[in-house]
Tab-separated table of C-alpha atoms in Angstrom:
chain	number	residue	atom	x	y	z
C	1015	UNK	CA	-13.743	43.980	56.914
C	1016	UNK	CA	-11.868	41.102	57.592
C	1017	UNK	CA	-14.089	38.852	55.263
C	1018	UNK	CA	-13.351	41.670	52.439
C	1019	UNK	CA	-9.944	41.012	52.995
C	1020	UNK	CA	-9.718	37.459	52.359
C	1021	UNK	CA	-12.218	38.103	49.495
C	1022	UNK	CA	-9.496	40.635	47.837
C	1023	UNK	CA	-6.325	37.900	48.759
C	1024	UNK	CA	-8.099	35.050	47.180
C	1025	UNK	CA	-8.406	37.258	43.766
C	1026	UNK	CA	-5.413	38.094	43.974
C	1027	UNK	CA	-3.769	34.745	44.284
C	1028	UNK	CA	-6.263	33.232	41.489
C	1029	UNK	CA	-6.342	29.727	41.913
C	1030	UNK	CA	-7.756	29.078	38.633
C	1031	UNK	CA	-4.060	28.796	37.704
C	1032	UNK	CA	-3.989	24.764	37.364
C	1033	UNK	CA	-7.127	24.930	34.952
C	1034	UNK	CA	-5.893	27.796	33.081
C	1035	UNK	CA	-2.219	26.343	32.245
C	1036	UNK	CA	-3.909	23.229	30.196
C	1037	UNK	CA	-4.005	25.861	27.420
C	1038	UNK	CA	-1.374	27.924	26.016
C	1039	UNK	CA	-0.832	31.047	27.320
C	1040	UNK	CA	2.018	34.019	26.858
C	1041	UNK	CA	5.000	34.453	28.882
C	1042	UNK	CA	5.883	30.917	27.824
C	1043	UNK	CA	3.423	29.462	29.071
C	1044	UNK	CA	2.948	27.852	25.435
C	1045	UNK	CA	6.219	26.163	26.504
C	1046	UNK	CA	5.187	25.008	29.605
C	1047	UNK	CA	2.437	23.209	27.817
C	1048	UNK	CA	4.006	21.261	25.332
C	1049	UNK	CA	5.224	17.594	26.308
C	1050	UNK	CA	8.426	17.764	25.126
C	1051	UNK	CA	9.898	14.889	23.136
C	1052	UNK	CA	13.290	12.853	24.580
C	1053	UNK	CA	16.899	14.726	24.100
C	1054	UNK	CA	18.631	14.026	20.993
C	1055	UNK	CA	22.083	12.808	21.148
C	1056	UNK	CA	23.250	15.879	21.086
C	1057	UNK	CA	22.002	16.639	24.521
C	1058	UNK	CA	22.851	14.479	27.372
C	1059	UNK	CA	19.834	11.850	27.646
C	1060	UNK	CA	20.375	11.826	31.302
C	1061	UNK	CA	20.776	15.447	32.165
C	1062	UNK	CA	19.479	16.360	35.866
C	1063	UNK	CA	19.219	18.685	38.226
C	1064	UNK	CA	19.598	17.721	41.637
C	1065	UNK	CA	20.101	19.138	44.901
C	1066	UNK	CA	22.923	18.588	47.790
C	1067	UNK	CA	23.897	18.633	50.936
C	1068	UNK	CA	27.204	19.854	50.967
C	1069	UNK	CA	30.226	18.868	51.448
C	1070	UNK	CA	31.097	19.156	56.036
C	1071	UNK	CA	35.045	18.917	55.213
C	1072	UNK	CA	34.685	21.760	52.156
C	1073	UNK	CA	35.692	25.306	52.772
C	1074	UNK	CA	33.211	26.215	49.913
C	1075	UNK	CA	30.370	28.069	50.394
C	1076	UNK	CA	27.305	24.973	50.291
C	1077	UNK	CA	24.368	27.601	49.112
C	1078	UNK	CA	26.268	27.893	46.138
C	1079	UNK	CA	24.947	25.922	42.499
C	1080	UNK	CA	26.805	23.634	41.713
C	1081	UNK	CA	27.051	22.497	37.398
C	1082	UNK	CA	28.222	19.451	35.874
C	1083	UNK	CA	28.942	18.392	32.671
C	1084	UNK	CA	28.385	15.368	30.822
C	1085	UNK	CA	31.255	12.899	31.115
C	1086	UNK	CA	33.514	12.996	28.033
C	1087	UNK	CA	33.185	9.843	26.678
C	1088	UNK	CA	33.198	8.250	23.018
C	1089	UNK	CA	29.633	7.406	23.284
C	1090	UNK	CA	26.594	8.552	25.559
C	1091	UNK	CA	25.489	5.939	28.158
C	1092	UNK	CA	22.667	6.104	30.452
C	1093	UNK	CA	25.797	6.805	33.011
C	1094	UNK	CA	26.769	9.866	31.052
C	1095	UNK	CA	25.309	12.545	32.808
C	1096	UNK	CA	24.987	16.602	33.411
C	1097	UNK	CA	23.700	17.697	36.581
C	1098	UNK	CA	22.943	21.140	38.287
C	1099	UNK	CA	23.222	20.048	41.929
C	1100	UNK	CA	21.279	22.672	44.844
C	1101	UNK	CA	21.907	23.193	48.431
C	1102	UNK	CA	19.444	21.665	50.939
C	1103	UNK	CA	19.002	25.485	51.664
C	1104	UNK	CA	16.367	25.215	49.135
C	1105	UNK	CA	14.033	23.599	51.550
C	1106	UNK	CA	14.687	26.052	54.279
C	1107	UNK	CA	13.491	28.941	52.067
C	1108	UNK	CA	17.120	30.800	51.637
C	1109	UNK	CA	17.442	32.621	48.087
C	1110	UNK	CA	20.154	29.854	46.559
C	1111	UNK	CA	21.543	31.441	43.675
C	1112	UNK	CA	20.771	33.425	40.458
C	1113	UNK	CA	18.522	31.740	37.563
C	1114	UNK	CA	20.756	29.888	35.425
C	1115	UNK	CA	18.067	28.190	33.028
C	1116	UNK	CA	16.140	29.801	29.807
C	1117	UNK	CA	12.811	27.498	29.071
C	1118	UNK	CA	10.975	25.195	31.328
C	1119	UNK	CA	8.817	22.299	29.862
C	1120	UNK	CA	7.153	19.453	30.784
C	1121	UNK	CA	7.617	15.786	29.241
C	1122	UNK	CA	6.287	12.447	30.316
C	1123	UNK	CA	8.926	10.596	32.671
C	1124	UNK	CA	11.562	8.433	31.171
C	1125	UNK	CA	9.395	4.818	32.547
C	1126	UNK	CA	5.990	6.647	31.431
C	1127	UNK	CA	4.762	6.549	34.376
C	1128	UNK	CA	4.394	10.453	35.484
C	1129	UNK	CA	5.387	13.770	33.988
C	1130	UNK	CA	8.763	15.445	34.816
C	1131	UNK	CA	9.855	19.295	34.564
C	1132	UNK	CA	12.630	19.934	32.437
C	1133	UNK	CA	14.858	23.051	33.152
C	1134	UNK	CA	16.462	23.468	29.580
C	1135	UNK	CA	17.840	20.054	28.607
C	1136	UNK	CA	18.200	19.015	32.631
C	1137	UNK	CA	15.546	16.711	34.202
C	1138	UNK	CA	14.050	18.192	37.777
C	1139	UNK	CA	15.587	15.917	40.588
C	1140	UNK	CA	14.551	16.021	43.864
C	1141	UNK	CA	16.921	16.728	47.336
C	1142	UNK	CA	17.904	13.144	47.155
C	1143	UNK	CA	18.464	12.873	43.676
C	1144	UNK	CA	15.466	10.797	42.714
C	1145	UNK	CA	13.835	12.132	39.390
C	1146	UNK	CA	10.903	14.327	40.473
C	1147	UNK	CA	7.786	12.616	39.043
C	1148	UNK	CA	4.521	14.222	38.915
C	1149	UNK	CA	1.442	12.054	38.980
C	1150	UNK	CA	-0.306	14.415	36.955
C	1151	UNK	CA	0.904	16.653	34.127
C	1152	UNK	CA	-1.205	19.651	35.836
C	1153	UNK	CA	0.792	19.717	39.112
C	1154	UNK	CA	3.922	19.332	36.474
C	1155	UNK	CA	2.599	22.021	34.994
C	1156	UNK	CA	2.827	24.056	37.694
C	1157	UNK	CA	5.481	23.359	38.998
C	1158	UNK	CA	7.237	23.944	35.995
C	1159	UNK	CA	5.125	27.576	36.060
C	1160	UNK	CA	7.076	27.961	39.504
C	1161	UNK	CA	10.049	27.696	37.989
C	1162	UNK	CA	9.697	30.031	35.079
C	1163	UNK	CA	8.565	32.789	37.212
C	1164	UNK	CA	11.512	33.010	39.341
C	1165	UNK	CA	13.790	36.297	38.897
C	1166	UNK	CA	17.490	36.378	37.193
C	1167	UNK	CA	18.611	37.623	40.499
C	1168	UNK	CA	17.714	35.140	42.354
C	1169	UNK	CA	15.775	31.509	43.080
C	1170	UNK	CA	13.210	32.048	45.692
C	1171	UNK	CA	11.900	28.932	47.064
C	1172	UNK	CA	9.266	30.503	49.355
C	1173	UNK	CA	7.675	31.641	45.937
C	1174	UNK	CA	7.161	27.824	44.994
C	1175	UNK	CA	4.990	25.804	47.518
C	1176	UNK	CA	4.186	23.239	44.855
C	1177	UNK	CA	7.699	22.006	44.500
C	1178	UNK	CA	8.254	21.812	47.992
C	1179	UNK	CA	5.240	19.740	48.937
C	1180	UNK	CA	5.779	17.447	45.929
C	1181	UNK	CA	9.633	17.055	47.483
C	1182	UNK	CA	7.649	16.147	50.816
C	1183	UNK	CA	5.559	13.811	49.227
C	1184	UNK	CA	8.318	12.122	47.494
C	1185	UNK	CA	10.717	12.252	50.064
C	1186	UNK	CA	9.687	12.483	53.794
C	1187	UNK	CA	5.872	10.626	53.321
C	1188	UNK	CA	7.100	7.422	52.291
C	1189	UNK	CA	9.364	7.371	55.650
C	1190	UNK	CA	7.277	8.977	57.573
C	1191	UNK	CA	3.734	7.752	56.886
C	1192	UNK	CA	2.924	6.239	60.259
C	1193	UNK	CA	4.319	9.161	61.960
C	1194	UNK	CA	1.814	11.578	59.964
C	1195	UNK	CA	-0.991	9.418	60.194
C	1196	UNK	CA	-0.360	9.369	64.246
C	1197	UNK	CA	0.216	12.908	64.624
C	1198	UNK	CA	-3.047	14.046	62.222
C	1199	UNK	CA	-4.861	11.381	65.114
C	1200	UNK	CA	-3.336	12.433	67.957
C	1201	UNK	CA	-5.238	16.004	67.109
C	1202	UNK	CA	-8.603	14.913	65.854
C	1203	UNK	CA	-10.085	15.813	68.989
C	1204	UNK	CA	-8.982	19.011	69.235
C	1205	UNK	CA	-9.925	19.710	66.171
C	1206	UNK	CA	-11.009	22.996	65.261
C	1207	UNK	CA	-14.594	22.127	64.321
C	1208	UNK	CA	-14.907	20.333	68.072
C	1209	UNK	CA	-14.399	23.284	69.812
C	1210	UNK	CA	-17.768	25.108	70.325
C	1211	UNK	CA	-17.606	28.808	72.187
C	1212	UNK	CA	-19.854	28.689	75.336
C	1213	UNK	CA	-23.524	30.357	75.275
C	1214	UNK	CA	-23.787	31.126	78.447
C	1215	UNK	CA	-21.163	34.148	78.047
C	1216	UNK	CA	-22.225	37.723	76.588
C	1217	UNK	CA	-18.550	37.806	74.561
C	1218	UNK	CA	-18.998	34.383	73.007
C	1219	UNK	CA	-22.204	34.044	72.255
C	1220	UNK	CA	-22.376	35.628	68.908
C	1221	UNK	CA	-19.355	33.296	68.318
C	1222	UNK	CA	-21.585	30.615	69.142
C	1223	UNK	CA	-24.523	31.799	66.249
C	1224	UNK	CA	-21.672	31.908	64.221
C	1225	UNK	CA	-20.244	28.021	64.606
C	1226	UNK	CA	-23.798	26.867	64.652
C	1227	UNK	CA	-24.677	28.452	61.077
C	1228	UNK	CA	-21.267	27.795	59.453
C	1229	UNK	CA	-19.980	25.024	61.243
C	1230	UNK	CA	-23.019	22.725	62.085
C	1231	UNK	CA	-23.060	21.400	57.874
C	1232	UNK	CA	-19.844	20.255	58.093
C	1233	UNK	CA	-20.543	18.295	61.209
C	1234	UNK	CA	-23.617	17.137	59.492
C	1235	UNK	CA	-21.516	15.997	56.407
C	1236	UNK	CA	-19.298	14.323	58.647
C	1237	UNK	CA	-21.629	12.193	60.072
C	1238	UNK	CA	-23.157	11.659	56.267
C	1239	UNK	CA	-20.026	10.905	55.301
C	1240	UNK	CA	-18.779	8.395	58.045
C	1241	UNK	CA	-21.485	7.174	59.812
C	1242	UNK	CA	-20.976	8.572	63.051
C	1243	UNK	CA	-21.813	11.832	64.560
C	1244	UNK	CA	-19.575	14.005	65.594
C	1245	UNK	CA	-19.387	15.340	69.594
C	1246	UNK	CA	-18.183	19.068	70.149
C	1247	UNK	CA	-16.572	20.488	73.248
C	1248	UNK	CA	-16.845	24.069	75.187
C	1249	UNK	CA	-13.040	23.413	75.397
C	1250	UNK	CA	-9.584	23.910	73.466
C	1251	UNK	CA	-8.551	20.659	73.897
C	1252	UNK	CA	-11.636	18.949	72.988
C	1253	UNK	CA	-12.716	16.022	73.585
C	1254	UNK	CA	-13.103	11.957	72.778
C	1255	UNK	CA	-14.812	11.012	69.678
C	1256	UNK	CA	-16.557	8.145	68.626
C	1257	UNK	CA	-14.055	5.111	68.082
C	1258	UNK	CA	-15.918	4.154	64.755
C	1259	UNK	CA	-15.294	7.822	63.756
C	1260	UNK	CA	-11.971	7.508	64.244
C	1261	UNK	CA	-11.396	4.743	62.963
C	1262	UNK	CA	-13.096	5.838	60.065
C	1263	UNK	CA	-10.801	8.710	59.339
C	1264	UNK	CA	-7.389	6.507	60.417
C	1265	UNK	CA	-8.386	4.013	57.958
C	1266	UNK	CA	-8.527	6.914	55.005
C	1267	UNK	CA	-5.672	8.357	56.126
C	1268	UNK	CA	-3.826	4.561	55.316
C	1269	UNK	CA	-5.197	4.300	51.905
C	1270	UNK	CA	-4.579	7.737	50.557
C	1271	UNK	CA	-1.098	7.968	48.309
C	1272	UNK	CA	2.039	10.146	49.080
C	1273	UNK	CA	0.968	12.983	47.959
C	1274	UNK	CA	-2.339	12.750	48.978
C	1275	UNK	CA	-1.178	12.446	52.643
C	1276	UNK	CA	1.245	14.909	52.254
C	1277	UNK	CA	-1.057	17.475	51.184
C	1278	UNK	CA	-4.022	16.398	53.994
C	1279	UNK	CA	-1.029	17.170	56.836
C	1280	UNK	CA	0.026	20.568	55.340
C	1281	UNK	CA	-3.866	21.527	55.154
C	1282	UNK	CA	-4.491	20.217	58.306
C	1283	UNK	CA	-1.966	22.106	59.606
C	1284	UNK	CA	-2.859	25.304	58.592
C	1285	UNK	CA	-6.119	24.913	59.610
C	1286	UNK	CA	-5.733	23.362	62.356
C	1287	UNK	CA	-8.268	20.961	61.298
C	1288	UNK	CA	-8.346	17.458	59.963
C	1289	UNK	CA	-12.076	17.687	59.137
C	1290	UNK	CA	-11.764	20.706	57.072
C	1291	UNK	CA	-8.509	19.235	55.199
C	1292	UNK	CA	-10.598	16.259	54.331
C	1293	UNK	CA	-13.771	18.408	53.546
C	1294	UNK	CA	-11.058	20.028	50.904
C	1295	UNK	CA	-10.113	16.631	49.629
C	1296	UNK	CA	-13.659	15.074	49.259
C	1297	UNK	CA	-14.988	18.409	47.776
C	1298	UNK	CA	-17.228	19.255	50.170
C	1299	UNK	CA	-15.235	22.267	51.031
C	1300	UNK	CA	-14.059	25.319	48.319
C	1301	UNK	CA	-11.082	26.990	49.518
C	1302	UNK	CA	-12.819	30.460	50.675
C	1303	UNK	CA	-15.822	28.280	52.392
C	1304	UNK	CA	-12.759	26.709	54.295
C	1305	UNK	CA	-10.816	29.761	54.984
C	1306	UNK	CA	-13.679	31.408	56.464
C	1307	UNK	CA	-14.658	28.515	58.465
C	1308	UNK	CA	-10.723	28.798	59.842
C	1309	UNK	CA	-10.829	32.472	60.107
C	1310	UNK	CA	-14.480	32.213	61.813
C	1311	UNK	CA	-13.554	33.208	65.443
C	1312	UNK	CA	-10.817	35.965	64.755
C	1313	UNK	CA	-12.620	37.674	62.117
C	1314	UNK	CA	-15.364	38.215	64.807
C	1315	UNK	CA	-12.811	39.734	66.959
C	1316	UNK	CA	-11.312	41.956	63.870
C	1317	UNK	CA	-15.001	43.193	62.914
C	1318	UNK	CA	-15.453	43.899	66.891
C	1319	UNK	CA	-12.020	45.465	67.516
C	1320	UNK	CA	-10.200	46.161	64.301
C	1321	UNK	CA	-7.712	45.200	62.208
C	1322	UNK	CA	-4.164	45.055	63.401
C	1323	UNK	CA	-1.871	45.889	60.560
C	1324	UNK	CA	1.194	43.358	60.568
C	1325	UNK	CA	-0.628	40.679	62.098
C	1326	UNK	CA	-4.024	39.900	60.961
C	1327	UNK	CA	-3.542	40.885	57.193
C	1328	UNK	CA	-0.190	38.555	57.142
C	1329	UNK	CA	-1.990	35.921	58.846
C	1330	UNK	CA	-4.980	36.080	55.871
C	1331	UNK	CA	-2.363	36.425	53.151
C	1332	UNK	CA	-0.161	33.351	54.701
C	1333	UNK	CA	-3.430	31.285	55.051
C-alpha cells in the first residue's frame, strides 16, 4: 500500500519536467524557452530584482515588495537601475506579496558565463543582491517555470524548491563549505544504509530480508566505487568505517562545486543518508529506487499495521 503510494506521488509530481521544458510548450512555456536578447534602451539595462532585509528602525511592514525605478538621468549608465527588492521572508516560506510580473524568460548572464531568469524586463537577484546565475539553462529554466506558476494572489515560496536551493548554493555554500562537508562526515556512520535490523528478533527479521535484497547492491557499489567495503551495524548510531572510505567520500565532497554540495546536503538530509545522496549524484540511484530504499523500514510497518492518515502520506508526499 505504502509502495502504491509513493508510486501514485512520483506521477504526480513528474519529474520529467527539466527534459520536457527544452522544448516549447503552452502556458508560456514557449517563453520560458527562448534566450532572450539584452534590453533595449528603452528598458533599464540593469533592471533587478532583489530581495531585503528590512529596514530595524522602519515602522513599515518588511514582508511588503518593495519597486524601484530607474534613476532619472539624461543617459542610462550601468548605475541606472530598477529593482523589485523582497523580504528575507521569502526564505522562511511566508506568502510575500501578490504577483506583480507578466512573462518570465531566460537569457544568458550579462559576463556569459551562466543563464539568468528575467521577470519582465528585471534580472532575478538573489537575497544578497548578487545576480542569480544558473550554471545551466535547464535549472534556469526551471526556475523561471517556478516563477510563472505562482498565483496573482500571492508568491508562494514553498511552491519553488529550485530557487531556494540555487539561493543556498549561491549564498550560504561558499561560506559555509567546511561546515557542510563536516557535518555530512560527522553522520557517515550513522548512515542509514549502516544500520542493519537484527535477525535474531521475530519483528525485525523480515526487515532484515528486506535490507539484504535492497540494500546489499548499494553497499556492493560502494565498495566498487571506492575501494573499500563498507561495515554495517545492528545499531542507530552505527558504527566506524574504514578511514580510506572516508576519506574517500571527504575528498569528493571538497571537489564538488556549490551547487553540487548544496544539493548532496539537502538529499542527504532527507534521506538521512550520504550514500544514497551520492548514489543520486553518480547515477547509480533513480529517485523511486532511492525513495524506497529511504522508506524501506516504515513501509514494512505501514503494510503490517496500516496507514496513518496525516502522517505517513505527508511524510511520502514531503519526501
Amino acid at each position: 500500500m505504502a509502495a502504491e503510494i509513493v508510486r501514485r506521488s512520483l506521477k504526480a509530481s513528474n519529474f520529467s519536467f527539466l527534459r520536457t521544458l527544452t522544448v516549447s510548450q503552452t502556458r508560456n512555456f514557449s517563453n520560458l524557452a527562448t534566450s532572450a536578447q539584452p534590453e533595449s534602451a528603452d528598458d533599464p539595462s540593469s533592471s533587478s530584482f532583489t530581495f531585503h532585509g528590512g529596514d530595524p528602525n522602519s515602522t513599515t511592514n518588511d514582508d511588503n515588495i518593495i519597486i524601484k525605478g530607474p534613476k532619472k538621468t539624461s543617459a542610462l549608465s550601468s548605475q541606472d537601475s530598477a529593482s523589485v527588492s523582497m523580504p528575507m521572508s521569502f526564505m522562511t516560506g511566508s506568502i510575500v506579496g501578490k504577483r506583480f510580473y507578466k512573462k518570465v524568460t531566460t537569457r544568458a548572464a550579462d559576463d556569459g558565463i551562466g543563464w539568468s531568469v528575467m521577470l519582465d524586463y528585471r534580472t532575478l537577484k538573489t537575497p544578497s543582491k548578487r545576480p542569480l546565475k544558473c550554471p545551466t539553462l535547464a535549472l534556469a529554466k526551471a526556475i523561471a517555470a517556478e516563477w510563472e506558476y505562482q498565483e496573482a494572489d500571492g508568491i508562494r515560496p514553498f511552491t519553488m524548491p529550485l530557487m531556494q536551493l540555487s539561493c543556498t548554493a549561491l549564498e550560504r555554500v561558499p561560506l559555509t563549505r567546511q561546515k557542510i562537508i563536516d557535518h555530512l562526515m560527522k553522520k557517515f556512520p550513522q548512515d542509514l544504509v549502516f544500520c542493519r535490523a537484527p535477525g535474531d528478533n521475530d519483528l525485525t527479521c523480515g526487515v532484515r530480508e528486506r535490507q539484504v535484497e535492497k540494500i546489499d547492491p548499494l553497499l556492493k557499489w560502494v565498495e566498487s566505487e571506492f575501494g573499500f567495503k563498507p561495515t554495517v551495524y545492528t545499531s542507530f548510531f552505527g558504527g566506524k568505517q574504514d578511514d580510506g572510505l572516508v576519506s574517500a567520500i571527504e575528498s569528493l565532497l571538497k571537489k564538488m562545486d556549490d551547487c553540487e554540495l548544496a544539493t548532496i546536503d539537502a538529499i542527504a538530509s532527507a534521506a538521512h543518508s550520504l550514500v544514497i545522496a551520492l548514489g543520486l549524484f553518480r547515477g547509480r540511484l533513480g529517485i523511486e529506487e532511492a525513495i524506497e530504499l529511504i522508506r524501506l523500514e516504515e513501509d514494512l510497518q505501514v503494510d503490517r499495521w496500516g496507514l496513518v492518515e496525516g502522517g505517513h502520506d505527508v511524510d511520502i508526499a514531503d519526501l
